CSV table of C-alpha atoms and ligand atoms in Angstrom, one decimal:
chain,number,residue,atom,x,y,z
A,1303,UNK,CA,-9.1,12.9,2.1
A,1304,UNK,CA,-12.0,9.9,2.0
A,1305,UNK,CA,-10.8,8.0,-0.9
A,1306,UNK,CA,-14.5,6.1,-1.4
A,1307,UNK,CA,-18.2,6.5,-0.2
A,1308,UNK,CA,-20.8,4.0,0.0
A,1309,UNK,CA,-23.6,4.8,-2.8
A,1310,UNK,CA,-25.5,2.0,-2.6
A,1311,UNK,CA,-28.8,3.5,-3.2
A,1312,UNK,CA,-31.6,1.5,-5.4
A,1313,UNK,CA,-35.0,1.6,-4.7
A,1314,UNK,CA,-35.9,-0.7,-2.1
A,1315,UNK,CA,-32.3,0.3,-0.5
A,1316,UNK,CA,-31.6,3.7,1.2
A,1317,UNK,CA,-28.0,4.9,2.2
A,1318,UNK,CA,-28.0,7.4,5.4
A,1319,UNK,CA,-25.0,9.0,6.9
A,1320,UNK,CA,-24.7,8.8,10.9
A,1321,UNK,CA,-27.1,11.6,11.8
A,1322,UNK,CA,-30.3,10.2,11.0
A,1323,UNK,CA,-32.2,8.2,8.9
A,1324,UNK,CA,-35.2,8.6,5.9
A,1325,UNK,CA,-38.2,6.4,5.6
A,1326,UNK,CA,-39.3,5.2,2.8
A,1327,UNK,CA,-41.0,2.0,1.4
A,1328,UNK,CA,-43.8,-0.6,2.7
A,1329,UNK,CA,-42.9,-2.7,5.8
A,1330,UNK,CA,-45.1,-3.9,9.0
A,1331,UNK,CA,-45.2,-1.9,11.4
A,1332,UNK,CA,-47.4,-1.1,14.6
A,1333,UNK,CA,-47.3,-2.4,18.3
A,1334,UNK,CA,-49.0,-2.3,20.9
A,1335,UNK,CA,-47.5,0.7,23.0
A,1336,UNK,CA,-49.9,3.3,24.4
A,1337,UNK,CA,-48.3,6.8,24.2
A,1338,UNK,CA,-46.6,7.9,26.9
A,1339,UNK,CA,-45.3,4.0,28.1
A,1340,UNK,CA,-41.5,3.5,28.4
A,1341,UNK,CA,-40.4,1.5,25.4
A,1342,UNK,CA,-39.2,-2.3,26.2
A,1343,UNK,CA,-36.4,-3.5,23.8
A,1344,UNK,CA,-34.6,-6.6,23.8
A,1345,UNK,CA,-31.2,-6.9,22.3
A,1346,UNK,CA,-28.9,-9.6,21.7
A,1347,UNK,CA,-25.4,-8.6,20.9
A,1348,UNK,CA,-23.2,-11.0,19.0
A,1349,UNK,CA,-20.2,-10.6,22.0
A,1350,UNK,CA,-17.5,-8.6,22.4
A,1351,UNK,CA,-14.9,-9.8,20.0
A,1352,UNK,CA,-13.4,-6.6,18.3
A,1353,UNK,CA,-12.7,-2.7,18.9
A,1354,UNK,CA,-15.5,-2.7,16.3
A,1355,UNK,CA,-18.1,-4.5,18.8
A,1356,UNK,CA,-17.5,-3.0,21.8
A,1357,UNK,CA,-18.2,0.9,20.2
A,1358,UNK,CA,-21.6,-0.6,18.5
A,1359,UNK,CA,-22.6,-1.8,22.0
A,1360,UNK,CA,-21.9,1.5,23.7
A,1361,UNK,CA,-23.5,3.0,20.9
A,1362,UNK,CA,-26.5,1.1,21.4
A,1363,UNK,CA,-26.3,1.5,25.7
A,1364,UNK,CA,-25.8,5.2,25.2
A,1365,UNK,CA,-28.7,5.7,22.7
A,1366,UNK,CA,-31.2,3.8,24.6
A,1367,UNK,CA,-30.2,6.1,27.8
A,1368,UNK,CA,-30.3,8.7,26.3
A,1369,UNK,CA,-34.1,8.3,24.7
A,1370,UNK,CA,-35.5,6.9,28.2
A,1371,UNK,CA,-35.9,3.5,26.3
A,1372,UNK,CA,-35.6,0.4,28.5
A,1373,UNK,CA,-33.0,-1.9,26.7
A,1374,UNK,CA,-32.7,-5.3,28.2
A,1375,UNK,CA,-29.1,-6.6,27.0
A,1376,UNK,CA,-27.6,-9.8,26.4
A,1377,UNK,CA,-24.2,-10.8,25.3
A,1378,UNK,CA,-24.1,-13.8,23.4
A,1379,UNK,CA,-20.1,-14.4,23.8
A,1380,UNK,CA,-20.2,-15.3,19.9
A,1381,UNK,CA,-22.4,-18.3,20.5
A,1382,UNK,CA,-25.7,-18.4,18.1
A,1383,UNK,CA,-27.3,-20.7,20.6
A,1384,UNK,CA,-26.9,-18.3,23.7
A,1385,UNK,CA,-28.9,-15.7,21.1
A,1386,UNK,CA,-31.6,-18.1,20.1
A,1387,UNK,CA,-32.2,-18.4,24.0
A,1388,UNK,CA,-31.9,-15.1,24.1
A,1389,UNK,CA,-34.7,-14.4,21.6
A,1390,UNK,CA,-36.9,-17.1,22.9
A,1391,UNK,CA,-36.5,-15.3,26.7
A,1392,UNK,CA,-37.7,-11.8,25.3
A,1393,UNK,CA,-40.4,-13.5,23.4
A,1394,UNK,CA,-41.3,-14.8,27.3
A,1395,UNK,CA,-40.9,-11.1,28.7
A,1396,UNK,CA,-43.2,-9.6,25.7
A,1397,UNK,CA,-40.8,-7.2,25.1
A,1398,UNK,CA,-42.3,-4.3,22.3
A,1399,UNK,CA,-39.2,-4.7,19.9
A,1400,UNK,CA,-36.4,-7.2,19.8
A,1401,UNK,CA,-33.1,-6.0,17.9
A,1402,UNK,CA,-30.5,-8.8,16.8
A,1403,UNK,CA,-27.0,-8.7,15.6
A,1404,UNK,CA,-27.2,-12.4,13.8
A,1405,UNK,CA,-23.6,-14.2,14.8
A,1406,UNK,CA,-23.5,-16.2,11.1
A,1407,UNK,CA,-26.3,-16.2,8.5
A,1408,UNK,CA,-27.7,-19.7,8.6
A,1409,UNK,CA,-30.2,-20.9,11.2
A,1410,UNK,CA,-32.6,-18.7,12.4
A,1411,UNK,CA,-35.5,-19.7,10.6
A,1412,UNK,CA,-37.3,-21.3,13.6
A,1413,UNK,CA,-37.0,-18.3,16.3
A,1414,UNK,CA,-38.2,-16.0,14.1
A,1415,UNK,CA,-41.3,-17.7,13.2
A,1416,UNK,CA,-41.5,-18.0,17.0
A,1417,UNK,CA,-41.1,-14.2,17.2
A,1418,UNK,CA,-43.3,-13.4,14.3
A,1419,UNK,CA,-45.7,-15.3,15.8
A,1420,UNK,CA,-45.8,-13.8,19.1
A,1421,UNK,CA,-46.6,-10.7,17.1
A,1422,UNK,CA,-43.0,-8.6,18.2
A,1423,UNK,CA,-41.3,-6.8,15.2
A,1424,UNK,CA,-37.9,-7.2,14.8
A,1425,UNK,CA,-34.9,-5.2,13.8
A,1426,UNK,CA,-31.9,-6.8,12.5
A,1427,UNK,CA,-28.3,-5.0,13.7
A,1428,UNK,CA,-25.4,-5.3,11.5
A,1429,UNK,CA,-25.1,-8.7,10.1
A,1430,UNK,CA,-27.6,-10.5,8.2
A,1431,UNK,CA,-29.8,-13.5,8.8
A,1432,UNK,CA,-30.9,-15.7,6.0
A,1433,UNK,CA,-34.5,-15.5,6.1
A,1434,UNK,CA,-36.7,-13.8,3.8
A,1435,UNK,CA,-37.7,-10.2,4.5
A,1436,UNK,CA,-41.1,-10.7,6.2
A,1437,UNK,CA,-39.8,-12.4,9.2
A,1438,UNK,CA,-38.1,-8.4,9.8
A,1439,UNK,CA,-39.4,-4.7,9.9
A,1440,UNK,CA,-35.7,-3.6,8.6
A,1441,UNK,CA,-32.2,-4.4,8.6
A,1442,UNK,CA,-29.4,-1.8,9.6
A,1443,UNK,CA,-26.1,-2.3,8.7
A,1444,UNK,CA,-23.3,-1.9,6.4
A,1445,UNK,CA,-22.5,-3.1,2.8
A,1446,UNK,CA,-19.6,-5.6,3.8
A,1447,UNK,CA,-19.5,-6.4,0.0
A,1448,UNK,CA,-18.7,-3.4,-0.8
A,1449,UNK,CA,-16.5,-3.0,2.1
A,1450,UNK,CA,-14.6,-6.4,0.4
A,1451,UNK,CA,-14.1,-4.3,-3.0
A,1452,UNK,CA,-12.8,-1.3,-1.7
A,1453,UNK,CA,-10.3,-3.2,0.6
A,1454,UNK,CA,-9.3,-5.0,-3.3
A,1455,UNK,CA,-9.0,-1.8,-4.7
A,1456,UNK,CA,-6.6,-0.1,-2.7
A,1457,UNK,CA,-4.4,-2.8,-2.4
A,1458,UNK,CA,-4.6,-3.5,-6.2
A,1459,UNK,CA,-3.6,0.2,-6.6
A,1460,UNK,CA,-0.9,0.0,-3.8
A,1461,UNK,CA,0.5,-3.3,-4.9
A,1462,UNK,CA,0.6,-2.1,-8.9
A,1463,UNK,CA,-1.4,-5.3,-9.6
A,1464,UNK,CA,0.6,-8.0,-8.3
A,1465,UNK,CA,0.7,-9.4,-5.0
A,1466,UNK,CA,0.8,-12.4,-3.3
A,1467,UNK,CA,-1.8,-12.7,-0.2
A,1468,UNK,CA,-2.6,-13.8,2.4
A,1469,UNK,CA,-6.1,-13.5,4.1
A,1470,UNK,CA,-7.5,-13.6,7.5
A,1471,UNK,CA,-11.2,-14.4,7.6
A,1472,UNK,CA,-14.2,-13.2,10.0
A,1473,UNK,CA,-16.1,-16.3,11.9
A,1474,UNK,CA,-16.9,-18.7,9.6
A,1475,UNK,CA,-20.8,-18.3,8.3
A,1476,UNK,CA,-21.1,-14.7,9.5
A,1477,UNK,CA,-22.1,-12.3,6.8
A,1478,UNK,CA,-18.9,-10.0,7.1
A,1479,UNK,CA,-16.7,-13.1,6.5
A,1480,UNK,CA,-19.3,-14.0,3.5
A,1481,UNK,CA,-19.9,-11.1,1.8
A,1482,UNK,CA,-15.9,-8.9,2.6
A,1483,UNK,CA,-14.4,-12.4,0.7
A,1484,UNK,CA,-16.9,-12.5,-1.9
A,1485,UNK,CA,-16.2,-8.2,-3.0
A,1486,UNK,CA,-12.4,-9.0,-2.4
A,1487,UNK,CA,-12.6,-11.2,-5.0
A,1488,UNK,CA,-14.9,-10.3,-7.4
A,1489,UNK,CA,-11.9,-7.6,-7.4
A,1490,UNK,CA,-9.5,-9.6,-7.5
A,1491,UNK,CA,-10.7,-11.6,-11.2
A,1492,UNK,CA,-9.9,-8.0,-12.8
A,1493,UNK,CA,-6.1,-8.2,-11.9
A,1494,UNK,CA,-4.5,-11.6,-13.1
A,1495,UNK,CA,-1.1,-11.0,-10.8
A,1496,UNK,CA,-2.9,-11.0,-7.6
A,1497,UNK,CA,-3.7,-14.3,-6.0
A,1498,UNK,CA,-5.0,-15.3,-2.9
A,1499,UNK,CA,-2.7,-18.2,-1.2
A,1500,UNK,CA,-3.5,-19.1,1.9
A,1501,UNK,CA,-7.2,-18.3,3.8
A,1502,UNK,CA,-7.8,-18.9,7.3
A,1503,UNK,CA,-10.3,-18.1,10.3
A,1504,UNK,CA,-9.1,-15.5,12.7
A,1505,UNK,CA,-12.7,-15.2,14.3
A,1506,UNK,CA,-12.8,-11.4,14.6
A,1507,UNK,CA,-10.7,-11.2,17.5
A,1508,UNK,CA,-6.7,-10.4,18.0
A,1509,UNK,CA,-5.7,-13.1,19.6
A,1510,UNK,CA,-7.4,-15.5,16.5
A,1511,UNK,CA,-5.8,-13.1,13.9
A,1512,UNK,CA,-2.0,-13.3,15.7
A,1513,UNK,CA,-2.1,-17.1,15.5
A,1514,UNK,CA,-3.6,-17.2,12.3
A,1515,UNK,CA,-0.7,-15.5,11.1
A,1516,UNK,CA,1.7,-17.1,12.7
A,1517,UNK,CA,0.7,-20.7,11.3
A,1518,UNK,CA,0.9,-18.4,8.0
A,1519,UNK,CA,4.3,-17.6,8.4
A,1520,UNK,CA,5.3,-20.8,9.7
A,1521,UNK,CA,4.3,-22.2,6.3
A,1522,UNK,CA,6.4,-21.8,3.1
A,1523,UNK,CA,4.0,-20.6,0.7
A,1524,UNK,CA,3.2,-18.0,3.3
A,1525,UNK,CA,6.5,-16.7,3.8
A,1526,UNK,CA,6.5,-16.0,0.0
A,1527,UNK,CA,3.3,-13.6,0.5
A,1528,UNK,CA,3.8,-9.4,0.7
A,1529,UNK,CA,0.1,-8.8,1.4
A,1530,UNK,CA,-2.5,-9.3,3.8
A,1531,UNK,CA,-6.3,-8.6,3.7
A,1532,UNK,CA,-7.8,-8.9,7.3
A,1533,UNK,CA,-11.5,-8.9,7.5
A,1534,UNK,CA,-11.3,-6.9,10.6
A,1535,UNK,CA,-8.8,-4.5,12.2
A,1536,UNK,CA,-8.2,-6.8,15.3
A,1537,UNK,CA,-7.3,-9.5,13.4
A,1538,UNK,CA,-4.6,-7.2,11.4
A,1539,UNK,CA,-3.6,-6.0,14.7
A,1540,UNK,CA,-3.1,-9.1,16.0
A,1541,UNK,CA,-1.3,-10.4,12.8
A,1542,UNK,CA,1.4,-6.8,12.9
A,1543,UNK,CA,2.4,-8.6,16.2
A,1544,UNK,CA,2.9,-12.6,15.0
A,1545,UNK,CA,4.8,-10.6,11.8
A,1546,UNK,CA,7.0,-8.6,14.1
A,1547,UNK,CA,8.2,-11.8,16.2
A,1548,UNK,CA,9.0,-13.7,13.1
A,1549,UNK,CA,11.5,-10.8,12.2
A,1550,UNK,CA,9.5,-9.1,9.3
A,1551,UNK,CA,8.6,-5.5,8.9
A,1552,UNK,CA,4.7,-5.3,9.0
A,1553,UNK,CA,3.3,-2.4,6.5
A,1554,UNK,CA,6.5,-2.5,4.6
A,1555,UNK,CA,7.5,-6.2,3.4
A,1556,UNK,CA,3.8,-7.5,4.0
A,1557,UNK,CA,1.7,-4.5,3.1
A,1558,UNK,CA,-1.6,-4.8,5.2
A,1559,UNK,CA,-5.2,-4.2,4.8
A,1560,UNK,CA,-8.0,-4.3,7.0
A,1561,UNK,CA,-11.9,-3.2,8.0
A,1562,UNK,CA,-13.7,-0.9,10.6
A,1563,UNK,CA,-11.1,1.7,11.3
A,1564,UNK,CA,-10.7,1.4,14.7
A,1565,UNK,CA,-8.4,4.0,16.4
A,1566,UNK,CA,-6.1,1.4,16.9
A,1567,UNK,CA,-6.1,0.8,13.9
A,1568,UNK,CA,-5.3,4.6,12.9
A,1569,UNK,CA,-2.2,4.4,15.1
A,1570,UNK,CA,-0.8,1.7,13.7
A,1571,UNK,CA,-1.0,3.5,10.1
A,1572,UNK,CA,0.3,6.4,12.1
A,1573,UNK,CA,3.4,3.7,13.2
A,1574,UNK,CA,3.3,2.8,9.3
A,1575,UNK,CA,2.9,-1.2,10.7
A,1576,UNK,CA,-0.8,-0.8,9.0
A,1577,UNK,CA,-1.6,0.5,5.3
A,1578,UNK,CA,-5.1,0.9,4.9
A,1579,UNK,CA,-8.3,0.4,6.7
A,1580,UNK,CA,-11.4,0.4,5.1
A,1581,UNK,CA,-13.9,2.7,7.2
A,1582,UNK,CA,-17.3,-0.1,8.8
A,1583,UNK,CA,-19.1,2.3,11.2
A,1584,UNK,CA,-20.2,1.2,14.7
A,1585,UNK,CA,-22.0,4.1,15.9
A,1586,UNK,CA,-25.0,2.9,14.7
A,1587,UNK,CA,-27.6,3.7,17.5
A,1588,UNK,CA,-28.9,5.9,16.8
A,1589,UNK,CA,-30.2,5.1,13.2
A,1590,UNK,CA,-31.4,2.0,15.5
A,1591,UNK,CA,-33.3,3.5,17.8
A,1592,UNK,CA,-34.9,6.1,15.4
A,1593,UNK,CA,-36.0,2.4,13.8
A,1594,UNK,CA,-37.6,1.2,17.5
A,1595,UNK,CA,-39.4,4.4,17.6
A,1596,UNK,CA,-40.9,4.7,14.6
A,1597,UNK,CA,-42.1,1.3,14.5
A,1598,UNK,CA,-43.8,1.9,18.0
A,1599,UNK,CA,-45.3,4.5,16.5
A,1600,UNK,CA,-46.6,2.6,13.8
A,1601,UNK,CA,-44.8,4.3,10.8
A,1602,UNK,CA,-43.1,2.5,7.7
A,1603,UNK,CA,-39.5,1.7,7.1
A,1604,UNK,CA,-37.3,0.8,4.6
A,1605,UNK,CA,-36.5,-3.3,4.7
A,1606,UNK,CA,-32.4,-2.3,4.0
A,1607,UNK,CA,-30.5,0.9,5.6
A,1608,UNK,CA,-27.3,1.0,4.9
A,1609,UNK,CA,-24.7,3.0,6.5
A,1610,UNK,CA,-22.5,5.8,4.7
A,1611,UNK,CA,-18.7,5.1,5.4
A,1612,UNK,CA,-15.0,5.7,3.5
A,1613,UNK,CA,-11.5,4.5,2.7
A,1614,UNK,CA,-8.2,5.5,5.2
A,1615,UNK,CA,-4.9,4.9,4.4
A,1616,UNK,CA,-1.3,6.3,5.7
A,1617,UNK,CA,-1.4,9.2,3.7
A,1618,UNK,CA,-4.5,10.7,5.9
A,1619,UNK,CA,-4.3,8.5,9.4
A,1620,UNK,CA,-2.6,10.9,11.3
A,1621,UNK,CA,-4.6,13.6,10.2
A,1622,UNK,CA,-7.6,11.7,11.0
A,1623,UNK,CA,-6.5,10.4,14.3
A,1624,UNK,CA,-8.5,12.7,16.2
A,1625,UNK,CA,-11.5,12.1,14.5
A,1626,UNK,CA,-12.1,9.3,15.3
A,1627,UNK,CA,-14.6,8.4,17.4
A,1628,UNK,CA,-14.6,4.5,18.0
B,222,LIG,O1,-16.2,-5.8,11.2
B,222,LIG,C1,-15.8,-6.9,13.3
B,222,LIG,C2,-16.8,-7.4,14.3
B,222,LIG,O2,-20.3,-7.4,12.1
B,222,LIG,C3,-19.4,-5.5,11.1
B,222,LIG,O3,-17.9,-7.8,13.5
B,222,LIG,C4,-19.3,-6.4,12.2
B,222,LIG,C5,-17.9,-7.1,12.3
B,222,LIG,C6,-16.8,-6.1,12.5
B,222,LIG,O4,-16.3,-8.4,15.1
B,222,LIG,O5,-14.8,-6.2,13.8
C-alpha cells in the first residue's frame, strides 16, 4: 500500500512518473547539433555520499549508454568548488548540454552567466540552484518540501501527536536540507506536543548521521527524545547503529523516520530498527536524458518536472522488498 503521492501539478509545474516525461510550457531551447552527431553532455555529480547518489549516478551512466550519448562525468566529492571547475572545464570543451546536481543553493550565479553566455543550455539534476529561471532550460527533481511534510505526517500519526525529536540534517545550504526542514515543520505547527529538540548536520552520509547521533545521545535532552527524523536514509542508518551501542532499541524506544527508500533502508523496516521512509526517487535518467534530447532537437520544456514518488512504512517493507530497485 503507497500511503501518499506527489500531486504537485500547477501550471508552470508538471508531475511525471518514472517512465517518461510530457512537455509543456515556453523555455529556450535549440543547439547547435546537426542530426545524426553523437550528443556531448557534461555532468557534474554532487559525489557519492548516500545509497540515494550512487543509484542516480548509475541511473544517469546507464541512460546515456544506452542512448549512444557521450556523457563526460565528474564527481565533485561534495565540494561546490570542484563543480564550478567543473562547469567552467565543459564550457572549455563546448560540450552541447551541461547537466548539474547543485551541492547547496547559494553561489552559482557567476558560472552560469559564464555558461549562458557561451550559449550551452543547461539542465539542473535534483537539487536546486538559486538563480532565476532563465539561467536554465529545466529543472528535474523531486519536491523535498513535500517530501518534509509527509515524513511529519506519518510520524504525527505514529506518535499520536506527541513526540519529542530529534533531527538529523542533509549538508548545510543544500536544498534537500532547506526545503525537507522547512515541510517538517510547517507540519509540525499543527500538532502542539511535538517539538523538535536537538538539530544537527549529518551531511548525507552514514558515517556523519552515526556520530550525529551519538553526540545526541550523549546529551541529556537527547536522551529524553523517542523520535528521529533523518533527512536521508544513510544518515538513519547510521544513527540505528550509534542507538544500538548506547543500549537503546532503534524503531521501538526512538521511532525513526527517514527519506529516499533505499533498500537498506527497507531491510531495516523489515528488522523493525527503521519505521518509515519516505519514497525520493533516484532513477531519474531517463526523464534526464529525454530532457538533453529534446533540447538538441530544439523542442520546448517545462522550467519544473517533478518526480512522482510514495510513503513506506513497516506494515508494507517486506512486501516491497523486492521492488525495489535502488
Ligand atoms: O536524499 C540524499 C542524497 O539530493 C535528493 O542527496 C538528493 C539527496 C538524497 O545525498 O540521500
Amino acid at each position: 500500500m503507497k500511503l501518499a503521492f506527489g500531486i504537485a501539478l500547477a501550471a508552470s509545474v508538471l508531475v511525471v512518473g518514472c517512465s517518461g516525461s510530457k512537455q509543456e510550457g515556453a523555455a529556450p531551447g535549440g543547439s547547435s547539433s546537426k542530426p545524426g552527431k553523437k550528443i556531448v553532455v557534461g555532468f557534474s555529480q554532487i559525489g557519492a555520499e548516500s545509497g540515494w547518489r550512487t543509484a542516480n549516478t548509475e541511473s544517469i551512466k546507464s541512460e546515456a549508454a544506452k542512448r549512444g550519448i557521450e556523457l563526460r562525468f565528474s564527481d565533485a566529492q561534495q565540494k561546490q568548488e570542484n563543480q564550478i571547475k567543473a562547469l567552467r572545464s565543459f564550457i572549455a570543451q563546448k560540450v552541447d548540454v551541461i547537466m548539474f546536481s547543485p551541492v547547496v543553493e547559494a553561489g552559482w550565479g557567476p558560472v552560469m552567466q559564464e555558461i549562458k553566455d557561451a550559449g550551452i543550455p543547461v539542465i539542473v539534476a535534483d537539487r536546486r540552484p538559486d538563480v532565476s529561471e532563465d539561467m536554465y532550460v529545466t529543472f528535474i527533481g523531486s519536491d523535498f518540501v513535500e517530501e518534509g511534510r509527509r515524513a511529519a505526517r506519518w510520524l504525527a500519526k505514529k506518535m499520536n501527536g506527541k513526540a519529542t525529536i530529534l533531527e538529523l540534517q542533509g549538508t548545510p545550504g543544500s536544498a534537500p536540507a532547506i526545503d525537507r526542514k522547512k515541510g517538517f515543520e510547517e507540519v509540525l505547527k499543527d500538532y502542539p506536543g511535538m517539538k523538535i529538540v536537538l538539530s544537527q548536520s549529518g551531511d548525507f552520509t552514514r558515517a556523519g548521521g552515526k556520530q550525529a547521533m551519538e553526540a545526541f545521545l550523549k546529551s541529556p535532552v537527547g536522551r529524553t527524545a523517542n523520535a528521529l527524523f533523518a533527512h536521508n536514509d544513510d544518515m538513519a542508518l547510521g544513527a540505528i547503529q550509534a542507538i544500538e551501542e548506547a543500549g537503546l532499541k532503534p524503531g521501538k524506544d526512538i521511532v525513526i523516520v527517514s527519506i529516499d527508500g533505499v533498500r537498506g533502508a527497507f531491510e531495516a523496516m523489515v528488522a523493525g530498527k527503521l519505521n518509515c521512509t519516505v519514497e525520493c526517487n533516484p532513477i531519474i535518467g531517463p526523464q534526464l536524458f529525454d530532457a538533453v534530447e529534446a533540447v538538441v532537437a530544439g523542442k520546448q520544456l517545462p522550467k519544473r518536472i517533478v518526480v512522482e514518488e510514495g510513503v513506506y512504512d513497516q506494515s508494507v517493507a517486506a512486501k516491497e522488498l523486492p521492488n525495489r530497485k535502488y
